[in-house]
mmCIF file of C-alpha atoms in Angstrom:
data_model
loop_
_atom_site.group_PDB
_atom_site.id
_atom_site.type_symbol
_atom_site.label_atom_id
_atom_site.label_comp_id
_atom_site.label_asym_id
_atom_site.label_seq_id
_atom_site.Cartn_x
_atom_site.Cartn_y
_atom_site.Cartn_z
ATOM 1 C CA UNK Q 22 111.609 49.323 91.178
ATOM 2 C CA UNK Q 23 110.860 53.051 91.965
ATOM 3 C CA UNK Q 24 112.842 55.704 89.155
ATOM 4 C CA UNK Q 25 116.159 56.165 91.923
ATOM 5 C CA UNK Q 26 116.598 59.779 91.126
ATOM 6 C CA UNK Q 27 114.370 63.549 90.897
ATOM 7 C CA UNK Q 28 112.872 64.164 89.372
ATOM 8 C CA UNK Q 29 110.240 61.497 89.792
ATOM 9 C CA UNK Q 30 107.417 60.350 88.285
ATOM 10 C CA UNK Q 31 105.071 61.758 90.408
ATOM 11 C CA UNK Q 32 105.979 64.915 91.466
ATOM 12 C CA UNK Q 33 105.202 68.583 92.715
ATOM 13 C CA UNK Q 34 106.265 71.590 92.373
ATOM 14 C CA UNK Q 35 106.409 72.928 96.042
ATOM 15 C CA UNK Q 36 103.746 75.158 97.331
ATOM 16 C CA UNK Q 37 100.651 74.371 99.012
ATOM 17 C CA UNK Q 38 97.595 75.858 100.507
ATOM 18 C CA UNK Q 39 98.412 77.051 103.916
ATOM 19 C CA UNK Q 40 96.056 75.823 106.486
ATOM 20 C CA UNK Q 41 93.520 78.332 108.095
ATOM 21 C CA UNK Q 42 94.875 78.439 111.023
ATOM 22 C CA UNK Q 43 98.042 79.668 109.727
ATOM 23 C CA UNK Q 44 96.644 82.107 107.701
ATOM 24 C CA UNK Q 45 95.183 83.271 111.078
ATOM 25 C CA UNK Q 46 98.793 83.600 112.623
ATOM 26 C CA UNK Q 47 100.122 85.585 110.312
ATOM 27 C CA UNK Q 48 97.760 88.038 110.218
ATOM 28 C CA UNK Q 49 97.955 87.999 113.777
ATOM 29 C CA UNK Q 50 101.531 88.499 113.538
ATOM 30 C CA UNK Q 51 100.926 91.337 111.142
ATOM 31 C CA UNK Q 52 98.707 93.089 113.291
ATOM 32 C CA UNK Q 53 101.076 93.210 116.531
ATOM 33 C CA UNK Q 54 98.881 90.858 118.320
ATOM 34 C CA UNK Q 55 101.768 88.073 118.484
ATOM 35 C CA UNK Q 56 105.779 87.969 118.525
ATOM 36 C CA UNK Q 57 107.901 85.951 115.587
ATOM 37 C CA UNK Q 58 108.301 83.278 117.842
ATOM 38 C CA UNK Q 59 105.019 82.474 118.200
ATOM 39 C CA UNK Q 60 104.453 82.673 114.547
ATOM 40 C CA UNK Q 61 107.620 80.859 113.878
ATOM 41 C CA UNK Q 62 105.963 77.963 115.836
ATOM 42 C CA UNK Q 63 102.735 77.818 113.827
ATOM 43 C CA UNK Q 64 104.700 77.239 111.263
ATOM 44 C CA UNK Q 65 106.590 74.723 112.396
ATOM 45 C CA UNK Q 66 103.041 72.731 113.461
ATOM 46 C CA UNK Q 67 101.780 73.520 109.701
ATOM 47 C CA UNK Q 68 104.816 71.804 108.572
ATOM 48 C CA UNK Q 69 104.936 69.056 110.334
ATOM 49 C CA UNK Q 70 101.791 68.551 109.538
ATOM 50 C CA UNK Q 71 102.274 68.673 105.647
ATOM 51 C CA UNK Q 72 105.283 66.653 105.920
ATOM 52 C CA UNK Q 73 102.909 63.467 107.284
ATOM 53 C CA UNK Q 74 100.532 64.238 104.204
ATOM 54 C CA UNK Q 75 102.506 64.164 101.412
ATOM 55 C CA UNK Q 76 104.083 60.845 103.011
ATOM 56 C CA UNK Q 77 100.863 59.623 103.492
ATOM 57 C CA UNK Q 78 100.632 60.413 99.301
ATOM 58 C CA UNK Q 79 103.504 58.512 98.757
ATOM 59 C CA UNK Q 80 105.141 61.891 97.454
ATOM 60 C CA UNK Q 81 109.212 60.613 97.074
ATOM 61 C CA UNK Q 82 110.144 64.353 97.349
ATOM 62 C CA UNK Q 83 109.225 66.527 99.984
ATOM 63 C CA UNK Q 84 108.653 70.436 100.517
ATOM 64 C CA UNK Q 85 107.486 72.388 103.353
ATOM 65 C CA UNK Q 86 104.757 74.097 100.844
ATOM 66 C CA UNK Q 87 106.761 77.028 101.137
ATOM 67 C CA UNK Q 88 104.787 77.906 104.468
ATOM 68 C CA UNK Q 89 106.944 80.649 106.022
ATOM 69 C CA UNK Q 90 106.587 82.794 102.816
ATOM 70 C CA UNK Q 91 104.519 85.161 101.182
ATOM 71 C CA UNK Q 92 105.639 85.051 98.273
ATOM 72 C CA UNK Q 93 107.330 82.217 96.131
ATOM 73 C CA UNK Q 94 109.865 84.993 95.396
ATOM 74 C CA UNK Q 95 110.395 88.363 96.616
ATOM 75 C CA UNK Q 96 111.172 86.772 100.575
ATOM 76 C CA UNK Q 97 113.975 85.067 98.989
ATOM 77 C CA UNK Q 98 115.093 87.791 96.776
ATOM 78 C CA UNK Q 99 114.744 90.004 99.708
ATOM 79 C CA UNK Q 100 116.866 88.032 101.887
ATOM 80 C CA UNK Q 101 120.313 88.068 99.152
ATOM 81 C CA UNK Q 102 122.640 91.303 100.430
ATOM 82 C CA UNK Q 103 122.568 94.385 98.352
ATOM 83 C CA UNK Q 104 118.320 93.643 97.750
ATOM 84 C CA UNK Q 105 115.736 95.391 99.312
ATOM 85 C CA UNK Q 106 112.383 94.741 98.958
ATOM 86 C CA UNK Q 107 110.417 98.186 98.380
ATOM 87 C CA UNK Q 108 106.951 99.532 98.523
ATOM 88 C CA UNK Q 109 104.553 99.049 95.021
ATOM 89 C CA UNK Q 110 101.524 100.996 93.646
ATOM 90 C CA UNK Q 111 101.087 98.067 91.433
ATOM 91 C CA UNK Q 112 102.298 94.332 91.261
ATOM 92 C CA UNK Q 113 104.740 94.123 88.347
ATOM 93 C CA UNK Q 114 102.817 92.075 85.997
ATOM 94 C CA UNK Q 115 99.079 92.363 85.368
ATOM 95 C CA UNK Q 116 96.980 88.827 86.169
ATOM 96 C CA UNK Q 117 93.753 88.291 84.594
ATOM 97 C CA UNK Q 118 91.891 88.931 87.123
ATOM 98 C CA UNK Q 119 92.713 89.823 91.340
ATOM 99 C CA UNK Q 120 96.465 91.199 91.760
ATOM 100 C CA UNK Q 121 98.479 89.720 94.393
ATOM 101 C CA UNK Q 122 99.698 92.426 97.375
ATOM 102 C CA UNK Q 123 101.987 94.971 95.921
ATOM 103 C CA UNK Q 124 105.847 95.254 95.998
ATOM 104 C CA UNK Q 125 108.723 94.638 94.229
ATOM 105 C CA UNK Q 126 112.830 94.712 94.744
ATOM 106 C CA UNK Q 127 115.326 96.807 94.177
ATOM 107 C CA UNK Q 128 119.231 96.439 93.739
ATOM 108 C CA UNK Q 129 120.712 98.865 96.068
ATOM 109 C CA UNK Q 130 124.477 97.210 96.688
ATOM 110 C CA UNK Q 131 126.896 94.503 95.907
ATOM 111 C CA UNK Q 132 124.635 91.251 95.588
ATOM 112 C CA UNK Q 133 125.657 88.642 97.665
ATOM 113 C CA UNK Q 134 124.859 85.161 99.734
ATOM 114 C CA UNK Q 135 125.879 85.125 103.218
ATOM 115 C CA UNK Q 136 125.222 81.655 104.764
ATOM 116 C CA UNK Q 137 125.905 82.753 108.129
ATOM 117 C CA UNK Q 138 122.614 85.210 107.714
ATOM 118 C CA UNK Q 139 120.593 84.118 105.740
ATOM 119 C CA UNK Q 140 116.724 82.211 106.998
ATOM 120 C CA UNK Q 141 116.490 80.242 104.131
ATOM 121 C CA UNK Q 142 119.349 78.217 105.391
ATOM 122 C CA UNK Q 143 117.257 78.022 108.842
ATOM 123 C CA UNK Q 144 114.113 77.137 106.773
ATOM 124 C CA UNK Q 145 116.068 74.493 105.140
ATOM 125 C CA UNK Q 146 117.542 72.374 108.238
ATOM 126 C CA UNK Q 147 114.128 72.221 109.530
ATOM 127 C CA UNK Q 148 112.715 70.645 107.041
ATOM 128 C CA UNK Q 149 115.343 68.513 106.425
ATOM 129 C CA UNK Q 150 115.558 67.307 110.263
ATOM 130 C CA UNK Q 151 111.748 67.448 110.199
ATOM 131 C CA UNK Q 152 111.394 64.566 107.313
ATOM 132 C CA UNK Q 153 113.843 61.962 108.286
ATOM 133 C CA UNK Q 154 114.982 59.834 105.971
ATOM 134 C CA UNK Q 155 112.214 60.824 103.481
ATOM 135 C CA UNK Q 156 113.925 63.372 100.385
ATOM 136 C CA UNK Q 157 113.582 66.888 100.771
ATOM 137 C CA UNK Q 158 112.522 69.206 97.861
ATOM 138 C CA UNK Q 159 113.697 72.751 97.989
ATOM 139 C CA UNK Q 160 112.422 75.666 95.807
ATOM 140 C CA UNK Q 161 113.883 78.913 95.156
ATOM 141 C CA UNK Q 162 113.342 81.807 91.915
ATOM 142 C CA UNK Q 163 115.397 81.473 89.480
ATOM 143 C CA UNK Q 164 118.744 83.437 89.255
ATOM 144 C CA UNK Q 165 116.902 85.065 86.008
ATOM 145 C CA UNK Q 166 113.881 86.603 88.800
ATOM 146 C CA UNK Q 167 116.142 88.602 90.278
ATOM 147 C CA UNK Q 168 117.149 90.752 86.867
ATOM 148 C CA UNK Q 169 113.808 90.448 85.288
ATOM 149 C CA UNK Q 170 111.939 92.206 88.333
ATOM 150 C CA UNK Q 171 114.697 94.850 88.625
ATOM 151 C CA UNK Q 172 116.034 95.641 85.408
ATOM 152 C CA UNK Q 173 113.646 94.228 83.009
ATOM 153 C CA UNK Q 174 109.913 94.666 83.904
ATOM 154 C CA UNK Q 175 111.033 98.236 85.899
ATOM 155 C CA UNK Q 176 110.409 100.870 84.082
ATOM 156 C CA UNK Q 177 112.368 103.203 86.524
ATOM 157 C CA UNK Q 178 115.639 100.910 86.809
ATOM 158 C CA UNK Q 179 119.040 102.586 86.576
ATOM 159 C CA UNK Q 180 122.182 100.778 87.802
ATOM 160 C CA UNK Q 181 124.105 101.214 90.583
ATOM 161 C CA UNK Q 182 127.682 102.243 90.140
ATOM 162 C CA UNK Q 183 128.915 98.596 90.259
ATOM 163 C CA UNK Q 184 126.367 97.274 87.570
ATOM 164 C CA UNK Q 185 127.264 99.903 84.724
ATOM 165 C CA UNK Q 186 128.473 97.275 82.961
ATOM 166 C CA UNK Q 187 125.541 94.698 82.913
ATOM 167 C CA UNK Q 188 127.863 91.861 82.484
ATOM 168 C CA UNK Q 189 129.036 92.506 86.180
ATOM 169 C CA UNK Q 190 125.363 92.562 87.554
ATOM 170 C CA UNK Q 191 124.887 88.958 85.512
ATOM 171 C CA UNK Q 192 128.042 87.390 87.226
ATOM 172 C CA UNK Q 193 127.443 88.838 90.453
ATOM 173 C CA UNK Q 194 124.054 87.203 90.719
ATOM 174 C CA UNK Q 195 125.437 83.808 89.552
ATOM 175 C CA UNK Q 196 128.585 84.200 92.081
ATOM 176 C CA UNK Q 197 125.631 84.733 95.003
ATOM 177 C CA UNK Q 198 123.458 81.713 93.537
ATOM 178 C CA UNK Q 199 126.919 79.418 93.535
ATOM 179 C CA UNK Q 200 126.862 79.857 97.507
ATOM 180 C CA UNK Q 201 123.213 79.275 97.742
ATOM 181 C CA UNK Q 202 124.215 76.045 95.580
ATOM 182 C CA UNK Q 203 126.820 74.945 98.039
ATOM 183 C CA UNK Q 204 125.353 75.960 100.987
ATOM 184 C CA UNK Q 205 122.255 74.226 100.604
ATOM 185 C CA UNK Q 206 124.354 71.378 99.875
ATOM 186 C CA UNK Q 207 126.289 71.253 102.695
ATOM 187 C CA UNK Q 208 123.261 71.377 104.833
ATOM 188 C CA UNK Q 209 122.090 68.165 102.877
ATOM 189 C CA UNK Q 210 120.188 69.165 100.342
ATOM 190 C CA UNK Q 211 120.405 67.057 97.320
ATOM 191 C CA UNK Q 212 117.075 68.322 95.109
ATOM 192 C CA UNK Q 213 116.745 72.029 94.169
ATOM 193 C CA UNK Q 214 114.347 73.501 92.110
ATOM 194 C CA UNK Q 215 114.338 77.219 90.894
ATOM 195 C CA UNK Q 216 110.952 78.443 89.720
ATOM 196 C CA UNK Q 217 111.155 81.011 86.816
ATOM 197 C CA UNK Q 218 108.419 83.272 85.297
ATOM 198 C CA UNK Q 219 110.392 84.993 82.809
ATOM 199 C CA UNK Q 220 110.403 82.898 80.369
ATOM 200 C CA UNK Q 221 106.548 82.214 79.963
ATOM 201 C CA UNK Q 222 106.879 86.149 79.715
ATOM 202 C CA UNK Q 223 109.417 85.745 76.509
ATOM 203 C CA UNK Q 224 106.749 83.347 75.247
ATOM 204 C CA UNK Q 225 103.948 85.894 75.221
ATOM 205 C CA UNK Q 226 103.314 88.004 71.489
ATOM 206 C CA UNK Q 227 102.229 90.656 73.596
ATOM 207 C CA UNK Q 228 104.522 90.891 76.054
ATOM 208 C CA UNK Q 229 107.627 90.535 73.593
ATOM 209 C CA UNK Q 230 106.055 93.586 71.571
ATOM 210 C CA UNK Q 231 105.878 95.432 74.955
ATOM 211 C CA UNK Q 232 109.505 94.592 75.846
ATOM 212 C CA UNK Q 233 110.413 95.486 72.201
ATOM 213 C CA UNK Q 234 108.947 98.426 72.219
ATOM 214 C CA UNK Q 235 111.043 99.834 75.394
ATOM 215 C CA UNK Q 236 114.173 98.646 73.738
ATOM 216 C CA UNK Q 237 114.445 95.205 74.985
ATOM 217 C CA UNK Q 238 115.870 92.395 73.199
ATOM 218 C CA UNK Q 239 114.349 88.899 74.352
ATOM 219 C CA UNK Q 240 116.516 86.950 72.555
ATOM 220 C CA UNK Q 241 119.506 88.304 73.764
ATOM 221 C CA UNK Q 242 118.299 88.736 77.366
ATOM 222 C CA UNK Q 243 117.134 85.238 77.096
ATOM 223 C CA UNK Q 244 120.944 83.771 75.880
ATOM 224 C CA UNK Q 245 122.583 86.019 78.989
ATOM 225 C CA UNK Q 246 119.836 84.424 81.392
ATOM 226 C CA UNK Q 247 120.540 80.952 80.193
ATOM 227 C CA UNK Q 248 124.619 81.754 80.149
ATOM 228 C CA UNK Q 249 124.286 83.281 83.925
ATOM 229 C CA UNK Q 250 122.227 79.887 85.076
ATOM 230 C CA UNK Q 251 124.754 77.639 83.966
ATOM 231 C CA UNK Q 252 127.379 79.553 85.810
ATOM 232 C CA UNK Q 253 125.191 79.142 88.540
ATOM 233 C CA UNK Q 254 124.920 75.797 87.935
ATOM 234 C CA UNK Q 255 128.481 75.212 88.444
ATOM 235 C CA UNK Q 256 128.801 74.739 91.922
ATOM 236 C CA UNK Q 257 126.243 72.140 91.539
ATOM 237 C CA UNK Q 258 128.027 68.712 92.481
ATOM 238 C CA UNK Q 259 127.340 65.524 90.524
ATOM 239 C CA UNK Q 260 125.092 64.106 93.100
ATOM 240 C CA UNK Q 261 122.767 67.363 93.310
ATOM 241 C CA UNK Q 262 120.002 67.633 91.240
ATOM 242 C CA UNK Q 263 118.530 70.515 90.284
ATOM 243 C CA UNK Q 264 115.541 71.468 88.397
ATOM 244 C CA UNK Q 265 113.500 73.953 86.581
ATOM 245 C CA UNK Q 266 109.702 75.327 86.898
ATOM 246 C CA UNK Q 267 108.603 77.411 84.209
ATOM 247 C CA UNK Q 268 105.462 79.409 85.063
ATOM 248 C CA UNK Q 269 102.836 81.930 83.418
ATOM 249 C CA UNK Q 270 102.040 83.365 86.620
ATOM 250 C CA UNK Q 271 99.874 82.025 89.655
ATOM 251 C CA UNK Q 272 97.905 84.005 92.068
ATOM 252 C CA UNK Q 273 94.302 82.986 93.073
ATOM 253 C CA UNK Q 274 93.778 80.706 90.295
ATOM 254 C CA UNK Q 275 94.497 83.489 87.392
ATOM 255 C CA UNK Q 276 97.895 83.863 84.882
ATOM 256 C CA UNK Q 277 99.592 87.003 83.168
ATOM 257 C CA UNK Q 278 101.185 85.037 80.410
ATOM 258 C CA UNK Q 279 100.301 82.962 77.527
ATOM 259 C CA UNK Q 280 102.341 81.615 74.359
ATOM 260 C CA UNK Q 281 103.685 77.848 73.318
ATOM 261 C CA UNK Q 282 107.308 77.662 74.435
ATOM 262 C CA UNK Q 283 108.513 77.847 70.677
ATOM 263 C CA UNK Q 284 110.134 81.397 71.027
ATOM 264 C CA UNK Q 285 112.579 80.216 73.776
ATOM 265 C CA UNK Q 286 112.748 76.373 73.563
ATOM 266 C CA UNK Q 287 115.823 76.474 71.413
ATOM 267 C CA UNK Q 288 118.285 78.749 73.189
ATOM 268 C CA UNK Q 289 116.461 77.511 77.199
ATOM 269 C CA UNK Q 290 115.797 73.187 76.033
ATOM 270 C CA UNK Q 291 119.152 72.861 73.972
ATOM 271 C CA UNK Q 292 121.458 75.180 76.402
ATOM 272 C CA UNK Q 293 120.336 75.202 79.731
ATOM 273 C CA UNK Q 294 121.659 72.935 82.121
ATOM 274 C CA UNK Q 295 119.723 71.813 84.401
ATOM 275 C CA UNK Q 296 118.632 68.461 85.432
ATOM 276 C CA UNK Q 297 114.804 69.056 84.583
ATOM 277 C CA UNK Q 298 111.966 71.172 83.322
ATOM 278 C CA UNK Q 299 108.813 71.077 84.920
ATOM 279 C CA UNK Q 300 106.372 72.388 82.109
ATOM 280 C CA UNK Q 301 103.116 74.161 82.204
ATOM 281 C CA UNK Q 302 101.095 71.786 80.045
ATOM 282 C CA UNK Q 303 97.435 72.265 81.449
ATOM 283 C CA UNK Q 304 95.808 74.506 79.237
ATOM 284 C CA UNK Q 305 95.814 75.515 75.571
ATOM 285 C CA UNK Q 306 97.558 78.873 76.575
ATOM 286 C CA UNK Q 307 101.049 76.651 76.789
ATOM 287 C CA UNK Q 308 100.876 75.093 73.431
ATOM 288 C CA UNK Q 309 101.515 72.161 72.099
ATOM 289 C CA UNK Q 310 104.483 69.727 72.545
ATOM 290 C CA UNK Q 311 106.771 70.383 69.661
ATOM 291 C CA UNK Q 312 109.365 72.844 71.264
ATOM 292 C CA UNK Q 313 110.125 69.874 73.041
ATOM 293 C CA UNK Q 314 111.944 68.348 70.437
ATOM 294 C CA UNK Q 315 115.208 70.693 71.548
ATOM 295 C CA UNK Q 316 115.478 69.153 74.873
ATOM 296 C CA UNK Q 317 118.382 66.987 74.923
ATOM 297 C CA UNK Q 318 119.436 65.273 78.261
ATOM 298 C CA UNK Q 319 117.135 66.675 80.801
ATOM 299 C CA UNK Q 320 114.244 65.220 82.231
ATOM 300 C CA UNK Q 321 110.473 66.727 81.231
ATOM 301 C CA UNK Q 322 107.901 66.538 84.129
ATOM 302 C CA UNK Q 323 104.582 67.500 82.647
ATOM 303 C CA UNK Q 324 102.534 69.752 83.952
ATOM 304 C CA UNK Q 325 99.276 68.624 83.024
ATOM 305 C CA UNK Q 326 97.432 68.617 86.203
ATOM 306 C CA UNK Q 327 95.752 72.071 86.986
ATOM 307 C CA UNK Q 328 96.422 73.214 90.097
ATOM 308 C CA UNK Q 329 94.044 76.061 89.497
ATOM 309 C CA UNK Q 330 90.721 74.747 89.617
ATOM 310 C CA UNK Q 331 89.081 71.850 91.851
ATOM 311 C CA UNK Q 332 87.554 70.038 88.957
ATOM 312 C CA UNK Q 333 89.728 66.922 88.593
ATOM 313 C CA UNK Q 334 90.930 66.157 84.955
ATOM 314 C CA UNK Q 335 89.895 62.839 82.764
ATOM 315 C CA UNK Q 336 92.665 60.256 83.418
ATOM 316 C CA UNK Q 337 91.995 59.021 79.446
ATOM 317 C CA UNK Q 338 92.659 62.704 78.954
ATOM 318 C CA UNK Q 339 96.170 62.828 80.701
ATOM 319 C CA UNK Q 340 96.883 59.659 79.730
ATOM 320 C CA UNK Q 341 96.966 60.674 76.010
ATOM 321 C CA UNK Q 342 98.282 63.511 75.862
ATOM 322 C CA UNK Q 343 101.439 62.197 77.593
ATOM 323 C CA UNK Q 344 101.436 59.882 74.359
ATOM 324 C CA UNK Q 345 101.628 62.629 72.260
ATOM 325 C CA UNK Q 346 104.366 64.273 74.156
ATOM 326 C CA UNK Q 347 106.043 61.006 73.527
ATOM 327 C CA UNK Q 348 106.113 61.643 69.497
ATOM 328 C CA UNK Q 349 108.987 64.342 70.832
ATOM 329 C CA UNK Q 350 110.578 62.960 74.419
ATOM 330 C CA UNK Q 351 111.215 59.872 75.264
ATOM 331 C CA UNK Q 352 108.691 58.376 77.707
ATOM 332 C CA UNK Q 353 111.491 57.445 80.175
ATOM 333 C CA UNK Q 354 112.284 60.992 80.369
ATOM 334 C CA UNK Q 355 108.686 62.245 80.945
ATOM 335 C CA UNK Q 356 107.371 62.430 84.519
ATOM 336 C CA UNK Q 357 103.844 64.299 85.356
ATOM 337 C CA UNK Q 358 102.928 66.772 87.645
ATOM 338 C CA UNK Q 359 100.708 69.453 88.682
ATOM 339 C CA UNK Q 360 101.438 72.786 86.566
ATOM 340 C CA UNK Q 361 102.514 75.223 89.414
ATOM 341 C CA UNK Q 362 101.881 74.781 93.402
ATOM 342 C CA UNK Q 363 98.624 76.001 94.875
ATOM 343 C CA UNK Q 364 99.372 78.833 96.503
ATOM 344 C CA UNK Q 365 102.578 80.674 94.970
ATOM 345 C CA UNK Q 366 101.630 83.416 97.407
ATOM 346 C CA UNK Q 367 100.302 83.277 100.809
ATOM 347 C CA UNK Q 368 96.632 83.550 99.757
ATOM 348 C CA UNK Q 369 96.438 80.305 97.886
ATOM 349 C CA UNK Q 370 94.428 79.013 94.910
ATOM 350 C CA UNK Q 371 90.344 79.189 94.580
ATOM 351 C CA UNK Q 372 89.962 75.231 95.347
ATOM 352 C CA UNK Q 373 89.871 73.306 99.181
ATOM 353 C CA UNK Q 374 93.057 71.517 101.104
ATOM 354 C CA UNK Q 375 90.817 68.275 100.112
ATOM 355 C CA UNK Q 376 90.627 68.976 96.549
ATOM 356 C CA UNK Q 377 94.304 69.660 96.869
ATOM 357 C CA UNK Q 378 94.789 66.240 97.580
ATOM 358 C CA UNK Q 379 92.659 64.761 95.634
ATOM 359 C CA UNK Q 380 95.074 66.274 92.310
ATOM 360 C CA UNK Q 381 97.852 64.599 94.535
ATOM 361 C CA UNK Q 382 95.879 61.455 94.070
ATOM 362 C CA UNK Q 383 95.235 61.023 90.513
ATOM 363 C CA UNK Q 384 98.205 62.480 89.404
ATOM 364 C CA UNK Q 385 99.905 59.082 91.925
ATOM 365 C CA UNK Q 386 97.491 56.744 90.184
ATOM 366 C CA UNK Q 387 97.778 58.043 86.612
ATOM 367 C CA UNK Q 388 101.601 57.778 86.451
ATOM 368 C CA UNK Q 389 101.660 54.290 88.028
ATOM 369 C CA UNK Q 390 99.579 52.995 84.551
ATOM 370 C CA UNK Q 391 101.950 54.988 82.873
ATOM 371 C CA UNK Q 392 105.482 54.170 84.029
ATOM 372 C CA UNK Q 393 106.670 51.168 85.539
ATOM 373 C CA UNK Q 394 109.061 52.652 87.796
ATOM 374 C CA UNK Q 395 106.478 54.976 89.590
#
């Protein structure tokens, strides 16, 4: 029998590569050339589309590959009242290589959820009317995005009159993400996912002396992140689940942050409460397995499938290291999946919609040796 509940032991983390023809559309769109509608309906197509392919896959979750965004972020961000997404010189973090399309957010009132507004909600019933009976798989940033962008990796930042006193701006946040929560519920949704960058940031040595050095404290910032998720987390109802991805950044196959997860697993394994943690686990910049030993009842889907580069990885190879993630988790609470999406912004990882799949594949036929219940 298949494992009843997310996350699963095959799974994904939500984006993928939008299909040429899409691409096309949208820069259509942002030339003038055609009206929202007509974009609106690409996207629908596109989804559709990806919706028969990762059934096809045998995929138990479902996402729409986060299609109608540019970002896996800011749109989202954006979209919350009293943010505004602003003009950039430069992308906020540097990637090792090509840097994504620049701009960033700012807090400029009272932040806030309205479901009556907001497209996400919209984005949402389609899909879910779109898959049937089939589980849908929605992702959003983490509540913690929304402060690190503004407040934390700023360098200009200065609060608004409401957010003197930080603690406000923390519980104002969470207050906005409890709607999200039960409005996303309400519409059916009963797997949520919130990506997070912020803390393959903490994890960096250089990074940390950077943030240090401006008169940050990570450890701190890291306990009021994990306090303002769980109050989040809240409004979650028992039959909700909601996950974690933790990231080192993802734009056309490159990364901004490296570091083991030993510098955060304590206060963000043993406090947070989410239902799961899908780890980046496909390269030595992640580190080894040992921080795991402070997770205590959440799942651990591994992320030890690049979604980076075509080349497909040496089942033997996944195979074992899952065994010696096993010295610190229980293998019934271990799933596998890729690391990140493939394409956390519109322009999409350096590999083909076929080699795409083909990760899909293996990463199906290596956790049905594995587990049982795949």
């Amino acid at each position: 029998m298949s494992k009843a509940q997310a996350p699963f032991r095959y799974d994904i983390v939500g984006s993928f590569l939008r299909p040429e023809q899409l691409k096309q559309k949208r820069a259509a769109f942002a030339a003038g050339e055609i009206s929202a509608s007509e974009l609106k309906a690409a996207e629908d197509e596109s989804i559709r589309s990806l919706i028969e392919k990762e059934k096809e896959l045998g995929l138990k979750a479902v996402t729409d590959g986060e299609f109608r965004r540019r970002y896996w972020h800011l749109d989202f961000l954006a979209s919350l009242k009293g943010i505004e997404e602003v003009p950039a010189e430069q992308w906020s973090v540097k990637f090792k290589g090509k840097q994504p399309k620049a701009a960033t957010i700012q807090i400029v009132d009272t932040i806030d959820f309205d479901p009556h507004t907001n497209p996400f909600l919209e984005h949402f019933h389609f899909l879910k009317e779109a898959v049937g009976d089939t589980l849908v798989k929605f992702t959003l940033p983490s509540p913690a995005m929304l402060h690190l962008i503004c407040c934390v990796r700023a360098t200009d930042y200065t609060p608004i009159p409401q957010y003197t006193e930080e603690a406000a701006l923390y519980h104002d946040i969470a207050s906005a993400y409890q709607k999200v929560i039960k409005a996303l519920y309400d519409a059916g949704c009963r797997y949520l996912q919130f990506d997070d960058t912020s803390w393959g940031e903490f994890c960096d040595t250089e990074k940390r002396k950077i943030y240090k050095e401006r008169g940050f404290d990570l450890d701190q910032i890291a306990e009021a992140y994990v306090k303002m998720i769980n109050l989040a987390l809240e409004a979650k109802p028992q039959d909700m689940k909601i996950t974690m991805h933790i990231c080192r950044g993802n734009f056309r196959s490159t990364w901004f942050s490296s570091g083991g997860y030993e510098p955060v697993a304590e206060i963000l394994f043993g406090s947070c409460m989410v239902d799961g943690f899908f780890l980046e686990y496909d390269s030595e910049r992640s580190g080894g397995f040992e921080p795991l030993r402070f997770i205590k009842d959440q799942q651990v889907v591994l992320g030890l499938i690049t979604s980076k580069y075509p080349e497909l990885e040496k089942e033997a190879d996944i195979i074992a290291r899952i065994q010696e993630a096993v010295k610190y988790v229980a293998l019934d609470k271990l799933c596998l999946s890729p690391q990140c999406g493939f394409s956390s912004t519109e322009e999409g990882n350096l590999l083909t919609e076929e080699q795409q799949w083909a990760k899909i594949r293996l990463l199906r036929h290596i956790a049905e040796q594995v587990w049982q219940d795949a």
